Coordinates of C-alpha atoms in Angstrom, one line a residue:
M1 CA 0.0 0.0 0.0
S2 CA 2.8 2.4 0.9
R3 CA 4.5 1.6 -2.4
L4 CA 1.3 2.3 -4.3
F5 CA 0.7 5.7 -2.7
G6 CA 4.4 6.5 -3.1
S7 CA 3.7 7.3 -6.7
V8 CA 2.8 10.8 -7.9
R9 CA 0.1 9.3 -10.1
A10 CA -1.6 7.6 -7.1
R11 CA -1.3 10.7 -4.9
A12 CA -2.7 13.0 -7.6
T13 CA -5.6 10.6 -8.1
L14 CA -6.4 10.3 -4.4
G15 CA -6.0 14.1 -3.9
A16 CA -8.4 14.9 -6.8
T17 CA -10.9 12.4 -5.7
L18 CA -10.8 13.7 -2.1
V19 CA -11.3 17.3 -3.2
V20 CA -14.2 16.3 -5.4
A21 CA -15.7 14.2 -2.6
V22 CA -15.5 17.1 -0.1
A23 CA -16.9 19.5 -2.6
L24 CA -19.8 17.2 -3.5
V25 CA -20.6 16.4 0.1
V26 CA -20.7 20.1 1.0
A27 CA -22.8 20.9 -2.1
G28 CA -25.1 17.9 -1.6
T29 CA -25.7 18.9 2.1
A30 CA -26.5 22.5 1.0
V31 CA -28.9 21.2 -1.7
L32 CA -30.7 18.9 0.8
L33 CA -31.0 21.7 3.4
S34 CA -32.2 24.2 0.8
L35 CA -34.7 21.6 -0.6
R36 CA -36.0 20.8 2.9
S37 CA -36.3 24.5 3.8
N38 CA -38.2 25.3 0.6
L39 CA -40.6 22.3 1.0
I40 CA -41.3 23.1 4.6
G41 CA -41.9 26.7 3.7
E42 CA -44.5 25.6 1.1
A43 CA -46.2 23.3 3.6
G44 CA -46.2 26.2 6.1
T45 CA -47.8 28.4 3.5
Q46 CA -50.5 25.8 2.8
A47 CA -51.2 25.3 6.5
E48 CA -51.4 29.1 7.0
R49 CA -54.0 29.3 4.1
S50 CA -56.1 26.6 5.7
A51 CA -55.9 28.2 9.2
R52 CA -56.9 31.6 7.9
A53 CA -59.7 30.2 5.9
V54 CA -61.2 28.6 9.1
A55 CA -60.5 31.8 11.0
S56 CA -62.4 33.8 8.4
E57 CA -65.4 31.6 8.9
L58 CA -65.1 31.9 12.6
A59 CA -65.0 35.7 12.3
A60 CA -68.2 35.5 10.2
R61 CA -69.9 33.6 13.2
T62 CA -70.0 30.3 11.4
P63 CA -71.0 27.6 13.9
Y64 CA -68.4 24.9 14.6
D65 CA -70.4 22.2 13.0
K66 CA -70.6 24.2 9.8
L67 CA -66.9 25.0 9.4
S68 CA -65.6 23.7 6.0
G69 CA -62.1 23.0 7.4
L70 CA -63.5 20.4 9.8
D71 CA -65.1 18.1 7.3
G72 CA -62.3 15.5 7.3
D73 CA -60.3 16.5 4.2
D74 CA -57.2 14.7 5.7
S75 CA -55.7 18.0 7.0
P76 CA -55.9 18.2 10.8
V77 CA -57.5 21.3 12.3
Q78 CA -57.9 22.3 15.9
I79 CA -59.7 25.3 17.4
V80 CA -58.7 26.3 20.9
D81 CA -60.2 28.9 23.1
E82 CA -58.4 31.4 25.3
D83 CA -58.2 28.9 28.2
G84 CA -56.5 26.4 26.0
R85 CA -59.5 24.1 25.8
L86 CA -60.2 22.3 22.5
V87 CA -63.6 23.5 21.3
A88 CA -63.6 22.0 17.8
A89 CA -61.4 19.6 15.7
S90 CA -61.4 17.7 12.4
E91 CA -63.8 14.8 12.3
D92 CA -61.3 12.0 11.7
L93 CA -58.5 13.4 14.0
R94 CA -57.4 10.6 16.4
R95 CA -54.0 11.9 17.6
I96 CA -51.9 15.1 17.3
T97 CA -48.7 16.6 18.6
G98 CA -46.9 19.9 18.0
T99 CA -49.9 22.2 18.7
A100 CA -51.2 23.9 21.8
T101 CA -53.0 20.8 23.0
T102 CA -52.9 17.1 22.3
D103 CA -56.7 16.8 22.8
V104 CA -58.6 15.5 19.9
T105 CA -62.1 15.5 21.4
P106 CA -63.8 18.9 21.7
Q107 CA -65.0 20.0 25.1
S108 CA -68.3 21.7 25.8
P109 CA -68.1 25.5 25.7
K110 CA -68.4 27.4 29.0
P111 CA -71.7 29.1 29.7
D112 CA -70.2 32.5 29.1
D113 CA -68.6 31.5 25.8
D114 CA -71.4 33.5 24.1
D115 CA -70.3 36.7 25.8
S116 CA -68.6 39.4 23.7
G117 CA -65.2 38.4 25.0
D118 CA -64.2 41.4 27.0
D119 CA -61.2 39.6 28.4
S120 CA -59.5 39.8 25.0
D121 CA -57.8 43.0 26.0
D122 CA -55.5 40.9 28.3
S123 CA -54.0 39.2 25.2
D124 CA -50.6 40.3 23.8
E125 CA -52.3 41.6 20.6
S126 CA -55.5 43.7 20.7
L127 CA -58.0 42.6 18.1
A128 CA -61.4 44.0 17.2
P129 CA -64.3 41.6 17.0
G130 CA -64.2 39.8 13.7
E131 CA -60.5 40.6 13.2
I132 CA -57.8 38.0 12.4
A133 CA -54.3 38.4 13.7
A134 CA -51.6 39.2 11.1
E135 CA -49.0 37.1 12.8
T136 CA -48.8 33.3 12.2
T137 CA -46.9 30.9 14.4
F138 CA -45.5 27.7 12.9
S139 CA -44.5 24.4 14.4
N140 CA -43.8 20.8 13.4
G141 CA -45.6 17.8 14.7
S142 CA -47.5 14.7 13.7
A143 CA -51.1 13.6 13.6
T144 CA -53.2 10.6 12.9
V145 CA -56.1 11.3 10.6
D146 CA -58.5 8.5 9.4
G147 CA -56.0 5.9 10.6
D148 CA -53.0 7.4 8.8
T149 CA -50.1 8.9 10.8
E150 CA -48.0 11.5 9.2
D151 CA -45.7 14.5 10.0
Y152 CA -47.3 17.9 9.5
R153 CA -46.3 21.6 9.4
F154 CA -48.8 23.4 11.7
A155 CA -49.8 27.1 11.4
A156 CA -51.5 28.9 14.3
V157 CA -53.7 31.9 13.6
E158 CA -55.7 33.9 16.2
V159 CA -59.1 35.4 15.5
E160 CA -61.3 37.6 17.7
T161 CA -65.0 36.7 17.6
D162 CA -67.8 38.7 19.0
D163 CA -69.7 35.7 20.3
R164 CA -67.0 33.2 21.3
G165 CA -64.1 35.3 22.4
R166 CA -60.6 34.9 21.1
L167 CA -59.9 31.6 19.4
T168 CA -56.7 30.0 18.0
V169 CA -56.9 27.9 14.8
H170 CA -54.3 25.3 14.3
A171 CA -54.2 23.8 10.8
G172 CA -51.7 21.4 9.4
A173 CA -50.2 20.6 6.0
P174 CA -48.5 17.2 5.4
L175 CA -44.7 17.0 5.1
A176 CA -44.9 13.8 3.1
A177 CA -43.8 15.6 -0.1
E178 CA -40.8 17.1 1.8
H179 CA -39.8 13.8 3.2
G180 CA -40.2 12.1 -0.2
A181 CA -38.2 14.7 -2.0
V182 CA -35.4 14.7 0.5
R183 CA -35.3 10.9 0.5
T184 CA -35.2 10.8 -3.3
A185 CA -32.5 13.4 -3.4
L186 CA -30.5 11.6 -0.8
T187 CA -30.9 8.3 -2.6
V188 CA -29.7 9.8 -5.8
M189 CA -26.7 11.3 -4.1
L190 CA -25.8 8.1 -2.3
I191 CA -25.9 6.2 -5.6
G192 CA -24.6 9.0 -7.9
F193 CA -21.7 10.3 -5.8
P194 CA -19.8 7.0 -5.6
L195 CA -20.2 6.6 -9.3
L196 CA -18.9 10.2 -9.8
F197 CA -16.0 9.6 -7.5
G198 CA -15.1 6.5 -9.6
V199 CA -15.3 8.6 -12.8
V200 CA -13.1 11.3 -11.3
A201 CA -10.6 8.8 -10.0
G202 CA -10.5 7.0 -13.4
V203 CA -10.1 10.2 -15.4
T204 CA -7.5 11.6 -13.1
W205 CA -5.6 8.3 -13.2
L206 CA -5.6 8.3 -17.0
V207 CA -4.7 12.0 -17.3
T208 CA -1.9 11.9 -14.8
G209 CA -0.6 8.7 -16.4
R210 CA -0.5 10.4 -19.8
A211 CA 1.1 13.5 -18.3
L212 CA 3.7 11.5 -16.4
R213 CA 4.5 9.1 -19.3
P214 CA 7.4 11.3 -20.5
V215 CA 8.8 11.3 -16.9
E216 CA 8.8 7.5 -16.9
G217 CA 10.6 7.7 -20.3
I218 CA 13.2 10.0 -18.8
R219 CA 13.6 7.8 -15.7
S220 CA 14.0 4.6 -17.7
E221 CA 16.5 6.2 -20.0
M222 CA 18.5 7.6 -17.1
A223 CA 18.5 4.1 -15.5
A224 CA 19.8 2.7 -18.8
I225 CA 22.5 5.4 -19.0
T226 CA 23.5 4.6 -15.4
A227 CA 23.7 0.9 -16.2
S228 CA 25.6 1.3 -19.4
E229 CA 27.7 4.2 -18.3
D230 CA 27.2 5.6 -21.9
L231 CA 27.1 9.4 -21.3
A232 CA 26.6 9.9 -25.1
R233 CA 22.9 8.8 -24.7
R234 CA 20.2 11.4 -24.1
V235 CA 16.7 11.3 -22.6
P236 CA 13.7 11.8 -24.9
E237 CA 12.4 15.4 -25.0
P238 CA 8.6 15.8 -25.3
A239 CA 7.4 18.0 -28.1
T240 CA 5.7 20.3 -25.6
H241 CA 6.5 23.5 -23.8
D242 CA 5.7 22.4 -20.2
E243 CA 7.8 21.7 -17.1
I244 CA 8.5 18.1 -18.2
A245 CA 9.9 19.2 -21.5
R246 CA 12.1 21.7 -19.7
L247 CA 13.2 19.0 -17.3
A248 CA 14.2 16.8 -20.2
R249 CA 16.2 19.6 -21.8
T250 CA 17.9 20.4 -18.6
T251 CA 18.7 16.7 -18.0
N252 CA 20.2 16.5 -21.5
E253 CA 22.3 19.6 -20.9
T254 CA 23.5 18.1 -17.6
L255 CA 24.4 14.9 -19.4
A256 CA 26.2 16.8 -22.1
A257 CA 28.2 18.8 -19.5
L258 CA 28.9 15.6 -17.6
E259 CA 30.1 13.8 -20.8
A260 CA 32.4 16.8 -21.6
S261 CA 33.7 16.8 -18.0
V262 CA 34.4 13.0 -18.1
E263 CA 36.0 13.3 -21.5
R264 CA 38.1 16.2 -20.3
Q265 CA 39.1 14.1 -17.2
R266 CA 40.0 11.1 -19.4
R267 CA 42.2 13.3 -21.7
F268 CA 43.7 14.9 -18.6
V269 CA 44.6 11.5 -17.1
A270 CA 46.0 10.3 -20.5
D271 CA 48.0 13.5 -21.1
A272 CA 49.3 13.5 -17.5
S273 CA 50.4 9.8 -17.8
H274 CA 52.1 10.7 -21.1
E275 CA 53.9 13.7 -19.6
L276 CA 54.9 11.8 -16.5
R277 CA 56.2 8.9 -18.5
S278 CA 58.9 11.0 -20.3
P279 CA 60.8 12.4 -17.3
I280 CA 60.4 9.2 -15.3
A281 CA 61.8 7.1 -18.2
S282 CA 64.7 9.5 -18.7
L283 CA 65.5 9.5 -15.0
R284 CA 65.3 5.7 -14.8
T285 CA 67.6 5.4 -17.8
Q286 CA 70.2 7.7 -16.3
L287 CA 70.0 5.8 -13.0
E288 CA 70.4 2.4 -14.7
V289 CA 73.4 3.7 -16.7
A290 CA 74.9 5.1 -13.5
A291 CA 74.4 1.8 -11.8
A292 CA 76.3 0.0 -14.5
H293 CA 78.8 2.7 -15.3
P294 CA 79.1 5.2 -12.4
E295 CA 81.6 7.3 -14.4
L296 CA 78.9 8.0 -17.0
L297 CA 76.4 9.5 -14.5
D298 CA 74.8 12.7 -15.8
L299 CA 74.1 14.3 -12.4
D300 CA 72.9 17.6 -13.8
G301 CA 70.5 15.8 -16.2
A302 CA 69.1 13.7 -13.4
V303 CA 68.6 16.7 -11.2
E304 CA 66.9 18.5 -14.1
D305 CA 64.5 15.6 -14.8
T306 CA 63.8 15.3 -11.0
V307 CA 62.9 19.0 -10.7
R308 CA 60.8 18.9 -13.9
L309 CA 59.0 15.9 -12.5
Q310 CA 58.4 17.7 -9.2
H311 CA 57.0 20.8 -11.0
L312 CA 54.7 18.6 -13.1
A313 CA 53.4 16.8 -10.0
A314 CA 52.8 20.1 -8.3
D315 CA 50.9 21.4 -11.3
L316 CA 48.7 18.2 -11.5
L317 CA 48.0 18.5 -7.7
L318 CA 46.9 22.1 -8.1
L319 CA 44.7 21.3 -11.0
A320 CA 43.1 18.5 -9.0
R321 CA 42.4 20.9 -6.2
L322 CA 40.9 23.4 -8.5
D323 CA 38.7 20.8 -10.2
A324 CA 37.5 19.7 -6.8
G325 CA 36.1 23.2 -6.2
E326 CA 38.7 24.4 -3.7
R327 CA 37.8 28.0 -2.7
P328 CA 40.5 30.6 -2.6
A329 CA 41.3 32.3 0.7
D330 CA 39.8 35.7 1.6
A331 CA 43.1 37.5 2.2
R332 CA 43.8 41.0 0.7
V333 CA 46.6 40.9 -1.9
D334 CA 48.3 43.9 -3.4
L335 CA 49.0 43.1 -7.0
S336 CA 51.6 45.7 -7.4
A337 CA 53.7 44.3 -4.6
L338 CA 53.1 40.8 -5.8
A339 CA 54.3 41.8 -9.3
R340 CA 57.5 43.3 -8.0
E341 CA 58.2 40.2 -5.9
E342 CA 57.8 37.8 -8.8
A343 CA 59.8 40.0 -11.2
A344 CA 62.7 40.3 -8.8
G345 CA 65.7 38.3 -10.0
R346 CA 64.3 37.8 -13.5
T347 CA 66.4 39.4 -16.2
G348 CA 64.7 41.6 -18.8
V349 CA 61.5 42.1 -16.7
T350 CA 60.3 45.7 -16.0
V351 CA 57.4 46.5 -13.7
D352 CA 55.0 49.5 -14.0
A353 CA 52.4 49.1 -11.3
E354 CA 50.0 51.2 -9.2
P355 CA 48.5 49.9 -5.9
A356 CA 45.6 47.7 -6.5
E357 CA 44.3 45.3 -3.8
V358 CA 42.2 42.2 -4.6
T359 CA 40.8 39.4 -2.4
G360 CA 42.0 35.9 -2.8
S361 CA 44.9 33.5 -2.3
R362 CA 48.3 35.1 -2.4
G363 CA 50.0 31.8 -3.3
Q364 CA 47.6 31.0 -6.2
L365 CA 47.8 34.5 -7.6
G366 CA 51.6 34.4 -7.3
R367 CA 51.5 31.1 -9.2
V368 CA 49.5 32.8 -12.0
L369 CA 52.0 35.7 -12.3
A370 CA 54.9 33.3 -12.2
N371 CA 53.4 31.1 -15.0
L372 CA 52.7 34.2 -17.1
L373 CA 56.3 35.4 -16.6
D374 CA 57.8 32.0 -17.4
N375 CA 55.7 31.8 -20.6
A376 CA 56.7 35.4 -21.6
R377 CA 60.4 34.7 -20.9
R378 CA 60.4 31.7 -23.2
H379 CA 59.0 33.7 -26.1
A380 CA 60.4 37.2 -25.6
R381 CA 63.3 38.5 -27.6
S382 CA 64.7 40.8 -25.0
R383 CA 62.0 42.4 -22.8
V384 CA 59.0 41.5 -20.7
T385 CA 56.8 44.2 -19.2
V386 CA 54.5 43.8 -16.2
T387 CA 51.8 46.5 -15.6
V388 CA 49.2 46.9 -12.9
R389 CA 46.4 49.4 -13.1
R390 CA 42.8 50.1 -12.1
E391 CA 39.8 50.1 -14.5
G392 CA 36.6 50.9 -12.7
D393 CA 35.9 48.2 -10.1
R394 CA 38.6 45.9 -11.6
A395 CA 42.3 45.5 -11.2
V396 CA 44.1 44.7 -14.4
L397 CA 47.5 42.9 -14.4
G398 CA 49.2 42.7 -17.8
V399 CA 52.3 40.7 -18.9
A400 CA 53.6 41.6 -22.3
D401 CA 56.6 40.4 -24.3
D402 CA 58.3 41.4 -27.6
G403 CA 58.3 38.0 -29.1
E404 CA 56.4 36.7 -32.1
G405 CA 53.0 36.8 -30.3
V406 CA 50.2 34.3 -30.5
A407 CA 48.0 33.9 -33.6
E408 CA 44.5 35.0 -33.2
A409 CA 43.2 31.5 -33.9
D410 CA 45.2 30.1 -31.1
R411 CA 44.5 32.6 -28.4
E412 CA 41.9 30.4 -26.7
R413 CA 43.5 27.1 -27.4
I414 CA 46.6 27.9 -25.5
F415 CA 44.6 27.9 -22.3
E416 CA 43.7 24.2 -22.8
R417 CA 45.6 21.7 -20.7
F418 CA 48.6 20.0 -22.2
V419 CA 48.5 22.2 -25.3
R420 CA 51.7 23.4 -26.8
L421 CA 51.9 25.4 -30.0
D422 CA 54.3 23.5 -32.3
A423 CA 56.1 26.6 -33.5
A424 CA 56.4 28.2 -30.1
R425 CA 56.9 25.4 -27.5
S426 CA 58.5 22.0 -27.1
R427 CA 58.9 19.7 -24.2
D428 CA 62.6 20.5 -23.9
D429 CA 62.1 24.3 -23.9
G430 CA 59.9 24.0 -20.8
G431 CA 56.5 23.3 -19.6
A432 CA 54.0 20.5 -20.1
G433 CA 51.3 22.8 -21.4
L434 CA 49.7 23.3 -17.9
G435 CA 50.9 26.8 -16.9
L436 CA 48.4 28.9 -18.8
A437 CA 45.6 26.4 -18.0
I438 CA 46.4 26.7 -14.3
A439 CA 46.5 30.5 -14.6
R440 CA 43.0 30.7 -16.2
D441 CA 41.5 28.3 -13.7
V442 CA 42.8 30.3 -10.8
A443 CA 41.5 33.5 -12.4
L444 CA 38.1 32.0 -12.8
R445 CA 38.1 30.8 -9.2
H446 CA 38.8 34.4 -8.1
G447 CA 35.9 35.8 -10.1
G448 CA 38.1 37.2 -12.8
T449 CA 39.3 36.5 -16.4
L450 CA 42.5 35.8 -18.2
T451 CA 42.8 36.7 -21.9
A452 CA 45.5 36.8 -24.6
S453 CA 45.9 39.5 -27.2
A454 CA 48.7 41.3 -29.1
S455 CA 51.0 43.6 -27.2
P456 CA 52.1 47.1 -28.4
A457 CA 55.6 45.7 -28.8
G458 CA 54.3 43.1 -31.3
G459 CA 54.4 40.1 -29.0
A460 CA 51.8 38.5 -26.7
L461 CA 49.9 40.3 -24.0
F462 CA 48.2 38.4 -21.2
E463 CA 45.7 40.4 -19.1
L464 CA 44.4 39.2 -15.7
R465 CA 41.3 41.1 -14.6
L466 CA 40.1 40.7 -10.9
P467 CA 37.5 42.5 -8.8
L468 CA 39.0 45.1 -6.5
A469 CA 38.9 44.4 -2.8
R470 CA 36.1 46.3 -1.0

């Protein structure tokens, strides 16, 4: 059961059915109450007409035995005097409740009943002889007439007579129509509502199933991709413009980014293995030769290969930390001071810098500047210039050389990992093609950019732009 209602389809169906059920129950209850109120009101109107018709005859001095409302027309009528005694009733009335008295047998009138009724002034409402009260009192009860017991709506009307005093006429109208209509409506609801609930549940189940079918397609395809580890596959995109279509497109974009990341990681591992293989093989060869012929040991070459291997391992470790999302420190770094520190001891490097503080890792930013200076030194003819300036809310650090420069078509490719331009770099001249890649990654981690362009001297110009510290 928990597994069934764990699905969106089942929960949507249950929710829609419950909402419709509550709405129908509330609406049905309101309809039944309104129907009952209207039918009771109609019965009350009918009872009031009967009571006033009898009161009119009494006001006209019609004797009790001549009253038309007492001739047994299946509607119970009682006439009660001021003392609450029953003085007249319908012929076939055998039992009654809900009126002023439960008596059904008229009592003999008092000897002074023929008086003019001077005591009528003691009543709540003063009526002239022959006048009928405007107010009608209603009540519910039951009566047995001619052997049939039913529920009735009773209306009580007072009339002032000049020969019998004040009388109250109670006349009833049957509530059988009201009971029948309410029972019929209730029966229809009890039968129709469950059928309607079933229809709503069925339609909701079908509609939600149709709406969620693309989601199932996305889920099954993602499961297949996970099982096969084939990131080149894509989930189906519905030809709609709804949330599910946007989900499918976002999923495919995520898969594409993941595929590119995995492919980049594979190339990185392959290139790193290739780059590490060369100095390790060279170092091993020199050591093996030295073991066999100590006099042939090239100590300087062994140290050079070891240092190169150490630098390459450090570069790979830094790239791994950057790829893992390592956040830079929040220290304040003065780029002008950093530029002078990195340029110190390097021949042919001049610095023209104004104070510009940024926030980040001093070590990583120093690594960026060192990589840019090493790259410029390898390609410069005689001079490398470092500049630091402010541009709005940015600090701009530039490293320019007077070498051959970088072709416009290669100005983005040189920032890729393990890329060396054939005409400009070789493995012997330095670098494994990681310096500029590391520099750009660090710049991006610090919220900045690193671009390549042509320098005024004709060589290459690398510009690092970082947000100024607040």
